[in-house]
PDB file of C-alpha atoms in Angstrom:
ATOM      1  CA  MET A   1     -29.081 -70.602   6.760  1.00  0.00           C
ATOM      2  CA  LYS A   2     -27.555 -72.369   3.839  1.00  0.00           C
ATOM      3  CA  ARG A   3     -29.546 -71.872   0.650  1.00  0.00           C
ATOM      4  CA  THR A   4     -29.024 -74.639  -1.796  1.00  0.00           C
ATOM      5  CA  ALA A   5     -31.234 -75.541  -4.756  1.00  0.00           C
ATOM      6  CA  LEU A   6     -33.411 -78.658  -4.160  1.00  0.00           C
ATOM      7  CA  ALA A   7     -34.718 -79.321  -7.647  1.00  0.00           C
ATOM      8  CA  MET A   8     -35.119 -83.015  -7.144  1.00  0.00           C
ATOM      9  CA  ALA A   9     -37.049 -82.640  -3.816  1.00  0.00           C
ATOM     10  CA  ALA A  10     -39.200 -80.155  -5.651  1.00  0.00           C
ATOM     11  CA  LEU A  11     -39.868 -82.410  -8.472  1.00  0.00           C
ATOM     12  CA  ILE A  12     -40.951 -85.313  -6.062  1.00  0.00           C
ATOM     13  CA  ILE A  13     -43.258 -83.132  -4.094  1.00  0.00           C
ATOM     14  CA  ALA A  14     -44.886 -81.731  -7.380  1.00  0.00           C
ATOM     15  CA  LEU A  15     -45.461 -85.301  -8.582  1.00  0.00           C
ATOM     16  CA  THR A  16     -46.931 -86.831  -5.261  1.00  0.00           C
ATOM     17  CA  GLY A  17     -48.814 -83.642  -4.029  1.00  0.00           C
ATOM     18  CA  CYS A  18     -49.585 -83.220  -0.379  1.00  0.00           C
ATOM     19  CA  ALA A  19     -52.728 -82.686   1.863  1.00  0.00           C
ATOM     20  CA  SER A  20     -53.124 -80.073   4.430  1.00  0.00           C
ATOM     21  CA  VAL A  21     -51.367 -80.192   7.699  1.00  0.00           C
ATOM     22  CA  GLU A  22     -53.666 -79.845  10.715  1.00  0.00           C
ATOM     23  CA  THR A  23     -53.044 -77.514  13.498  1.00  0.00           C
ATOM     24  CA  ASP A  24     -55.040 -77.003  16.617  1.00  0.00           C
ATOM     25  CA  LYS A  25     -57.828 -74.979  14.898  1.00  0.00           C
ATOM     26  CA  GLU A  26     -57.130 -74.654  11.343  1.00  0.00           C
ATOM     27  CA  THR A  27     -55.196 -76.401   8.428  1.00  0.00           C
ATOM     28  CA  LEU A  28     -52.147 -75.211   6.464  1.00  0.00           C
ATOM     29  CA  SER A  29     -51.099 -77.076   3.316  1.00  0.00           C
ATOM     30  CA  GLU A  30     -48.302 -74.633   2.591  1.00  0.00           C
ATOM     31  CA  PRO A  31     -46.789 -71.384   4.010  1.00  0.00           C
ATOM     32  CA  PRO A  32     -49.271 -68.428   3.557  1.00  0.00           C
ATOM     33  CA  ILE A  33     -48.695 -65.320   1.595  1.00  0.00           C
ATOM     34  CA  LEU A  34     -47.526 -62.363   3.797  1.00  0.00           C
ATOM     35  CA  THR A  35     -49.080 -58.987   3.314  1.00  0.00           C
ATOM     36  CA  VAL A  36     -46.994 -56.107   4.525  1.00  0.00           C
ATOM     37  CA  SER A  37     -48.591 -52.695   4.773  1.00  0.00           C
ATOM     38  CA  THR A  38     -48.275 -49.173   6.145  1.00  0.00           C
ATOM     39  CA  LEU A  39     -50.870 -47.460   8.449  1.00  0.00           C
ATOM     40  CA  ASN A  40     -54.372 -47.589   6.814  1.00  0.00           C
ATOM     41  CA  ALA A  41     -52.995 -49.735   4.078  1.00  0.00           C
ATOM     42  CA  VAL A  42     -51.837 -46.580   2.200  1.00  0.00           C
ATOM     43  CA  ASP A  43     -49.464 -48.944   0.590  1.00  0.00           C
ATOM     44  CA  SER A  44     -49.290 -52.728   0.835  1.00  0.00           C
ATOM     45  CA  ILE A  45     -47.472 -55.569  -0.799  1.00  0.00           C
ATOM     46  CA  SER A  46     -47.894 -59.339  -1.072  1.00  0.00           C
ATOM     47  CA  VAL A  47     -44.799 -61.461  -0.254  1.00  0.00           C
ATOM     48  CA  TYR A  48     -44.485 -65.101  -1.077  1.00  0.00           C
ATOM     49  CA  CYS A  49     -42.125 -67.336   1.058  1.00  0.00           C
ATOM     50  CA  GLY A  50     -38.614 -67.854  -0.497  1.00  0.00           C
ATOM     51  CA  ASN A  51     -37.236 -70.413   1.899  1.00  0.00           C
ATOM     52  CA  SER A  52     -39.376 -72.812   4.077  1.00  0.00           C
ATOM     53  CA  GLN A  53     -39.509 -76.104   5.797  1.00  0.00           C
ATOM     54  CA  TRP A  54     -42.934 -77.516   5.816  1.00  0.00           C
ATOM     55  CA  ASN A  55     -44.334 -80.737   7.183  1.00  0.00           C
ATOM     56  CA  CYS A  56     -46.754 -82.042   4.618  1.00  0.00           C
ATOM     57  CA  ALA A  57     -49.316 -84.690   5.100  1.00  0.00           C
ATOM     58  CA  MET A  58     -49.090 -87.086   2.182  1.00  0.00           C
ATOM     59  CA  PRO A  59     -52.024 -89.089   0.732  1.00  0.00           C
ATOM     60  CA  ASP A  60     -50.894 -92.334   2.315  1.00  0.00           C
ATOM     61  CA  GLY A  61     -51.075 -90.811   5.713  1.00  0.00           C
ATOM     62  CA  THR A  62     -47.308 -90.199   6.356  1.00  0.00           C
ATOM     63  CA  THR A  63     -45.741 -86.808   6.808  1.00  0.00           C
ATOM     64  CA  THR A  64     -42.958 -85.362   4.873  1.00  0.00           C
ATOM     65  CA  ALA A  65     -40.716 -82.416   5.418  1.00  0.00           C
ATOM     66  CA  ILE A  66     -40.681 -80.301   2.382  1.00  0.00           C
ATOM     67  CA  LEU A  67     -37.748 -77.877   2.015  1.00  0.00           C
ATOM     68  CA  ALA A  68     -37.835 -74.997  -0.349  1.00  0.00           C
ATOM     69  CA  CYS A  69     -34.572 -73.082  -0.679  1.00  0.00           C
ATOM     70  CA  GLY A  70     -33.865 -69.929  -2.646  1.00  0.00           C
ATOM     71  CA  ALA A  71     -31.201 -67.176  -2.957  1.00  0.00           C
ATOM     72  CA  HIS A  72     -29.979 -65.212  -0.023  1.00  0.00           C
ATOM     73  CA  PRO A  73     -32.037 -61.939   0.189  1.00  0.00           C
ATOM     74  CA  LEU A  74     -28.752 -60.042  -0.750  1.00  0.00           C
ATOM     75  CA  ASP A  75     -28.312 -62.048  -3.908  1.00  0.00           C
ATOM     76  CA  GLN A  76     -31.815 -61.755  -5.213  1.00  0.00           C
ATOM     77  CA  GLN A  77     -31.974 -59.068  -7.677  1.00  0.00           C
ATOM     78  CA  GLU A  78     -35.572 -58.229  -7.651  1.00  0.00           C
ATOM     79  CA  HIS A  79     -37.878 -57.661  -4.455  1.00  0.00           C
ATOM     80  CA  PRO A  80     -41.497 -56.742  -3.773  1.00  0.00           C
ATOM     81  CA  ILE A  81     -41.089 -52.991  -2.879  1.00  0.00           C
ATOM     82  CA  LEU A  82     -43.025 -51.145  -0.123  1.00  0.00           C
ATOM     83  CA  TYR A  83     -43.012 -47.357  -0.469  1.00  0.00           C
ATOM     84  CA  THR A  84     -42.812 -45.866   2.757  1.00  0.00           C
ATOM     85  CA  VAL A  85     -43.195 -42.395   4.271  1.00  0.00           C
ATOM     86  CA  PHE A  86     -43.258 -43.665   7.914  1.00  0.00           C
ATOM     87  CA  PRO A  87     -41.146 -46.644   8.877  1.00  0.00           C
ATOM     88  CA  VAL A  88     -43.604 -48.721  10.874  1.00  0.00           C
ATOM     89  CA  PHE A  89     -45.086 -51.763   9.057  1.00  0.00           C
ATOM     90  CA  TYR A  90     -47.902 -54.140   9.636  1.00  0.00           C
ATOM     91  CA  LEU A  91     -47.580 -57.952   8.835  1.00  0.00           C
ATOM     92  CA  ASP A  92     -50.538 -59.940   8.030  1.00  0.00           C
ATOM     93  CA  PHE A  93     -50.293 -63.752   7.598  1.00  0.00           C
ATOM     94  CA  GLY A  94     -53.963 -64.297   7.215  1.00  0.00           C
ATOM     95  CA  GLU A  95     -56.272 -66.231   9.565  1.00  0.00           C
ATOM     96  CA  ILE A  96     -53.530 -68.468  11.173  1.00  0.00           C
ATOM     97  CA  LEU A  97     -51.034 -66.551  12.983  1.00  0.00           C
ATOM     98  CA  PRO A  98     -47.551 -67.821  13.341  1.00  0.00           C
ATOM     99  CA  GLU A  99     -46.354 -68.511  16.859  1.00  0.00           C
ATOM    100  CA  THR A 100     -42.968 -66.652  16.393  1.00  0.00           C
ATOM    101  CA  VAL A 101     -41.879 -63.857  14.151  1.00  0.00           C
ATOM    102  CA  SER A 102     -38.370 -62.329  13.833  1.00  0.00           C
ATOM    103  CA  ALA A 103     -36.826 -59.800  11.447  1.00  0.00           C
ATOM    104  CA  VAL A 104     -33.644 -58.500  10.293  1.00  0.00           C
ATOM    105  CA  ARG A 105     -32.713 -55.899   7.464  1.00  0.00           C
ATOM    106  CA  TRP A 106     -29.727 -55.003   5.405  1.00  0.00           C
ATOM    107  CA  PRO A 107     -28.958 -51.750   3.449  1.00  0.00           C
ATOM    108  CA  ALA A 108     -29.966 -52.160  -0.018  1.00  0.00           C
ATOM    109  CA  SER A 109     -26.485 -51.017  -0.950  1.00  0.00           C
ATOM    110  CA  TYR A 110     -25.345 -54.543  -0.077  1.00  0.00           C
ATOM    111  CA  ILE A 111     -27.418 -56.015  -2.662  1.00  0.00           C
ATOM    112  CA  GLY A 112     -25.242 -58.491  -4.739  1.00  0.00           C
ATOM    113  CA  ASP A 113     -22.571 -59.086  -2.041  1.00  0.00           C
ATOM    114  CA  ALA A 114     -24.282 -61.694   0.360  1.00  0.00           C
ATOM    115  CA  GLN A 115     -20.971 -63.371   0.735  1.00  0.00           C
ATOM    116  CA  GLY A 116     -19.396 -60.133   2.071  1.00  0.00           C
ATOM    117  CA  HIS A 117     -22.297 -58.848   4.105  1.00  0.00           C
ATOM    118  CA  SER A 118     -24.638 -61.600   5.011  1.00  0.00           C
ATOM    119  CA  ALA A 119     -23.648 -61.281   8.661  1.00  0.00           C
ATOM    120  CA  ASP A 120     -23.899 -57.515   8.728  1.00  0.00           C
ATOM    121  CA  PHE A 121     -27.723 -57.285   9.339  1.00  0.00           C
ATOM    122  CA  GLU A 122     -29.662 -55.235  11.993  1.00  0.00           C
ATOM    123  CA  GLU A 123     -32.308 -56.781  14.159  1.00  0.00           C
ATOM    124  CA  VAL A 124     -35.768 -55.252  13.854  1.00  0.00           C
ATOM    125  CA  ILE A 125     -38.272 -55.056  16.633  1.00  0.00           C
ATOM    126  CA  VAL A 126     -41.394 -57.246  16.204  1.00  0.00           C
ATOM    127  CA  GLU A 127     -44.395 -56.619  18.440  1.00  0.00           C
ATOM    128  CA  PHE A 128     -47.554 -58.880  18.817  1.00  0.00           C
ATOM    129  CA  GLU A 129     -50.743 -57.263  20.137  1.00  0.00           C
ATOM    130  CA  GLU A 130     -53.815 -59.494  19.832  1.00  0.00           C
ATOM    131  CA  ASN A 131     -54.075 -60.279  16.137  1.00  0.00           C
ATOM    132  CA  MET A 132     -51.748 -57.518  15.060  1.00  0.00           C
ATOM    133  CA  ILE A 133     -48.007 -58.056  14.341  1.00  0.00           C
ATOM    134  CA  THR A 134     -46.150 -54.779  14.002  1.00  0.00           C
ATOM    135  CA  LEU A 135     -42.622 -54.199  12.622  1.00  0.00           C
ATOM    136  CA  ILE A 136     -40.877 -51.118  14.083  1.00  0.00           C
ATOM    137  CA  PRO A 137     -37.684 -50.238  12.351  1.00  0.00           C
ATOM    138  CA  LEU A 138     -37.819 -46.655  13.536  1.00  0.00           C
ATOM    139  CA  GLY A 139     -35.666 -45.278  10.833  1.00  0.00           C
ATOM    140  CA  ASP A 140     -36.156 -44.412   7.225  1.00  0.00           C
ATOM    141  CA  GLY A 141     -34.030 -45.846   4.404  1.00  0.00           C
ATOM    142  CA  ASP A 142     -33.654 -48.234   1.368  1.00  0.00           C
ATOM    143  CA  TYR A 143     -33.513 -51.650   3.014  1.00  0.00           C
ATOM    144  CA  ILE A 144     -33.913 -55.324   2.347  1.00  0.00           C
ATOM    145  CA  TYR A 145     -35.897 -57.139   5.080  1.00  0.00           C
ATOM    146  CA  GLU A 146     -36.102 -60.712   5.785  1.00  0.00           C
ATOM    147  CA  ILE A 147     -39.080 -61.802   7.981  1.00  0.00           C
ATOM    148  CA  SER A 148     -38.824 -65.422   9.583  1.00  0.00           C
ATOM    149  CA  ALA A 149     -42.075 -66.936  10.832  1.00  0.00           C
ATOM    150  CA  ALA A 150     -42.715 -70.299  12.379  1.00  0.00           C
ATOM    151  CA  TRP A 151     -45.933 -72.189  12.991  1.00  0.00           C
ATOM    152  CA  GLY A 152     -44.653 -74.813  15.657  1.00  0.00           C
ATOM    153  CA  GLU A 153     -44.466 -78.404  14.428  1.00  0.00           C
ATOM    154  CA  VAL A 154     -46.135 -77.501  11.041  1.00  0.00           C
ATOM    155  CA  GLY A 155     -43.204 -75.377   9.704  1.00  0.00           C
ATOM    156  CA  GLU A 156     -41.422 -72.332   9.208  1.00  0.00           C
ATOM    157  CA  ALA A 157     -40.921 -69.905   6.287  1.00  0.00           C
ATOM    158  CA  GLY A 158     -38.908 -66.856   5.216  1.00  0.00           C
ATOM    159  CA  TYR A 159     -40.144 -63.706   3.349  1.00  0.00           C
ATOM    160  CA  THR A 160     -37.959 -60.965   1.723  1.00  0.00           C
ATOM    161  CA  PHE A 161     -38.997 -57.554   0.649  1.00  0.00           C
ATOM    162  CA  ARG A 162     -37.456 -54.059   0.132  1.00  0.00           C
ATOM    163  CA  THR A 163     -38.396 -50.469   1.323  1.00  0.00           C
ATOM    164  CA  LEU A 164     -38.193 -47.261  -0.303  1.00  0.00           C
ATOM    165  CA  PRO A 165     -38.610 -44.069   1.771  1.00  0.00           C
ATOM    166  CA  GLN A 166     -40.869 -42.127  -0.627  1.00  0.00           C
ATOM    167  CA  MET A 167     -44.570 -41.475  -1.321  1.00  0.00           C
ATOM    168  CA  ARG A 168     -46.304 -41.989  -4.585  1.00  0.00           C
ATOM    169  CA  GLY A 169     -47.617 -38.945  -6.355  1.00  0.00           C
ATOM    170  CA  GLU A 170     -46.881 -35.351  -5.623  1.00  0.00           C
ATOM    171  CA  GLN A 171     -44.358 -35.764  -2.780  1.00  0.00           C
ATOM    172  CA  THR A 172     -42.869 -32.240  -2.854  1.00  0.00           C
ATOM    173  CA  ASP A 173     -46.007 -30.010  -2.697  1.00  0.00           C
ATOM    174  CA  ILE A 174     -47.651 -32.257  -0.118  1.00  0.00           C
ATOM    175  CA  SER A 175     -44.634 -32.540   2.117  1.00  0.00           C
ATOM    176  CA  THR A 176     -44.099 -28.878   2.225  1.00  0.00           C
ATOM    177  CA  GLY A 177     -47.722 -28.203   3.490  1.00  0.00           C
ATOM    178  CA  ILE A 178     -47.260 -31.096   6.090  1.00  0.00           C
ATOM    179  CA  PHE A 179     -44.019 -29.647   7.511  1.00  0.00           C
ATOM    180  CA  ASP A 180     -45.507 -26.273   7.729  1.00  0.00           C
ATOM    181  CA  ALA A 181     -48.447 -27.410   9.447  1.00  0.00           C
ATOM    182  CA  LEU A 182     -46.267 -29.537  11.987  1.00  0.00           C
ATOM    183  CA  ASN A 183     -43.880 -26.744  12.607  1.00  0.00           C
ATOM    184  CA  GLY A 184     -46.790 -24.483  13.493  1.00  0.00           C
ATOM    185  CA  LEU A 185     -48.233 -26.554  16.322  1.00  0.00           C
ATOM    186  CA  GLU A 186     -48.057 -25.567  19.986  1.00  0.00           C
ATOM    187  CA  TYR A 187     -45.141 -27.756  21.401  1.00  0.00           C
ATOM    188  CA  LYS A 188     -44.454 -28.444  25.003  1.00  0.00           C
ATOM    189  CA  PRO A 189     -41.902 -30.491  26.793  1.00  0.00           C
ATOM    190  CA  TYR A 190     -41.816 -34.213  25.861  1.00  0.00           C
ATOM    191  CA  THR A 191     -44.084 -36.361  28.198  1.00  0.00           C
ATOM    192  CA  CYS A 192     -45.494 -39.239  26.240  1.00  0.00           C
ATOM    193  CA  ASP A 193     -44.266 -42.670  26.898  1.00  0.00           C
ATOM    194  CA  GLY A 194     -45.926 -44.278  23.692  1.00  0.00           C
ATOM    195  CA  LEU A 195     -44.340 -45.372  20.425  1.00  0.00           C
ATOM    196  CA  PRO A 196     -44.545 -43.326  17.237  1.00  0.00           C
ATOM    197  CA  GLU A 197     -46.258 -44.887  14.103  1.00  0.00           C
ATOM    198  CA  TYR A 198     -44.445 -42.614  11.628  1.00  0.00           C
ATOM    199  CA  ARG A 199     -41.315 -40.475  11.272  1.00  0.00           C
ATOM    200  CA  LEU A 200     -41.005 -37.636   8.946  1.00  0.00           C
ATOM    201  CA  THR A 201     -37.708 -35.756   8.376  1.00  0.00           C
ATOM    202  CA  ALA A 202     -37.915 -32.188   6.997  1.00  0.00           C
ATOM    203  CA  GLU A 203     -35.373 -30.664   4.617  1.00  0.00           C
ATOM    204  CA  ASP A 204     -33.520 -28.720   7.578  1.00  0.00           C
ATOM    205  CA  GLY A 205     -33.101 -32.156   9.267  1.00  0.00           C
ATOM    206  CA  THR A 206     -35.991 -31.848  12.074  1.00  0.00           C
ATOM    207  CA  VAL A 207     -37.352 -35.120  12.716  1.00  0.00           C
ATOM    208  CA  TYR A 208     -41.209 -35.445  13.496  1.00  0.00           C
ATOM    209  CA  ALA A 209     -42.151 -38.534  15.274  1.00  0.00           C
ATOM    210  CA  ILE A 210     -45.912 -39.092  14.726  1.00  0.00           C
ATOM    211  CA  ASN A 211     -48.687 -41.246  16.454  1.00  0.00           C
ATOM    212  CA  ILE A 212     -52.081 -40.765  14.385  1.00  0.00           C
ATOM    213  CA  SER A 213     -53.881 -43.241  16.785  1.00  0.00           C
ATOM    214  CA  GLU A 214     -53.164 -41.281  19.850  1.00  0.00           C
ATOM    215  CA  LYS A 215     -53.004 -37.848  18.223  1.00  0.00           C
ATOM    216  CA  TRP A 216     -49.529 -36.567  19.057  1.00  0.00           C
ATOM    217  CA  VAL A 217     -46.274 -35.685  17.387  1.00  0.00           C
ATOM    218  CA  TRP A 218     -42.811 -35.242  18.733  1.00  0.00           C
ATOM    219  CA  ARG A 219     -40.422 -32.656  17.383  1.00  0.00           C
ATOM    220  CA  GLY A 220     -36.819 -33.576  17.909  1.00  0.00           C
ATOM    221  CA  ASN A 221     -35.965 -35.253  21.076  1.00  0.00           C
ATOM    222  CA  ASN A 222     -37.785 -33.018  23.623  1.00  0.00           C
ATOM    223  CA  GLU A 223     -40.965 -31.452  22.390  1.00  0.00           C
ATOM    224  CA  GLN A 224     -44.557 -32.793  21.994  1.00  0.00           C
ATOM    225  CA  ALA A 225     -47.827 -31.393  20.574  1.00  0.00           C
ATOM    226  CA  GLU A 226     -51.254 -32.597  19.871  1.00  0.00           C
ATOM    227  CA  LEU A 227     -52.388 -33.146  16.377  1.00  0.00           C
ATOM    228  CA  SER A 228     -55.513 -31.656  14.978  1.00  0.00           C
ATOM    229  CA  ASP A 229     -58.224 -33.654  13.164  1.00  0.00           C
ATOM    230  CA  GLU A 230     -57.436 -31.480  10.078  1.00  0.00           C
ATOM    231  CA  LEU A 231     -53.825 -32.388  10.123  1.00  0.00           C
ATOM    232  CA  ILE A 232     -54.396 -36.077  10.773  1.00  0.00           C
ATOM    233  CA  ILE A 233     -56.494 -36.042   7.525  1.00  0.00           C
ATOM    234  CA  LEU A 234     -53.625 -34.332   5.647  1.00  0.00           C
ATOM    235  CA  LEU A 235     -51.131 -37.014   6.964  1.00  0.00           C
ATOM    236  CA  LYS A 236     -53.569 -40.003   6.025  1.00  0.00           C
ATOM    237  CA  GLU A 237     -53.789 -38.393   2.509  1.00  0.00           C
ATOM    238  CA  CYS A 238     -50.253 -37.720   2.015  1.00  0.00           C
ATOM    239  CA  GLY A 239     -49.442 -41.181   0.572  1.00  0.00           C
ATOM    240  CA  LYS A 240     -52.383 -41.437  -1.859  1.00  0.00           C
TER     241      LYS A 240
END
């Protein structure tokens, strides 16, 4: 998408104002704020749209397409930061869900070079389940994410944020206890077909894929164990 400053259009919109645009059940006068969070909202951020096209109902009854164009995500120098231990995120657009959502990401090392790396993105899995939208990157790292959401004929908007794979607080001591507890579980051959909610990587490179909701953990690629209630409490507290 070409991102060009539309200062004149923005000025006209600011002077005239706009009414809400009606959908089937609700009204939207502008793109909603996106809340991105980790499991149990251990960490969460609010993200405002950067690029959008919105069909705005004017006071005289006409409809005007309003365009808001900002910089490419890689050309932005500051991004809302979501601190993550486990790379599964939840997207909340408020009461009115978008009809479609897609996501891509770039390594944060590409920041400042949109011209050279704008096409070097990775598509990210987005899952809809009832009123929950889940983003499943399935990989730790320092990334820039761009979320694209559309509300049918009402409009569409893009949101950008950054992730950092770390916990707030005393990460080292808590992590050591978690890995000791995870390694001490009784593992059996892998059998579960579900998806992990979190991933932790120990200092020795061992990857633990965790699903707190269903109380299981995978160690490596072929072992599985049940999570105790005590360990689940420890996992939930690790990001506080």
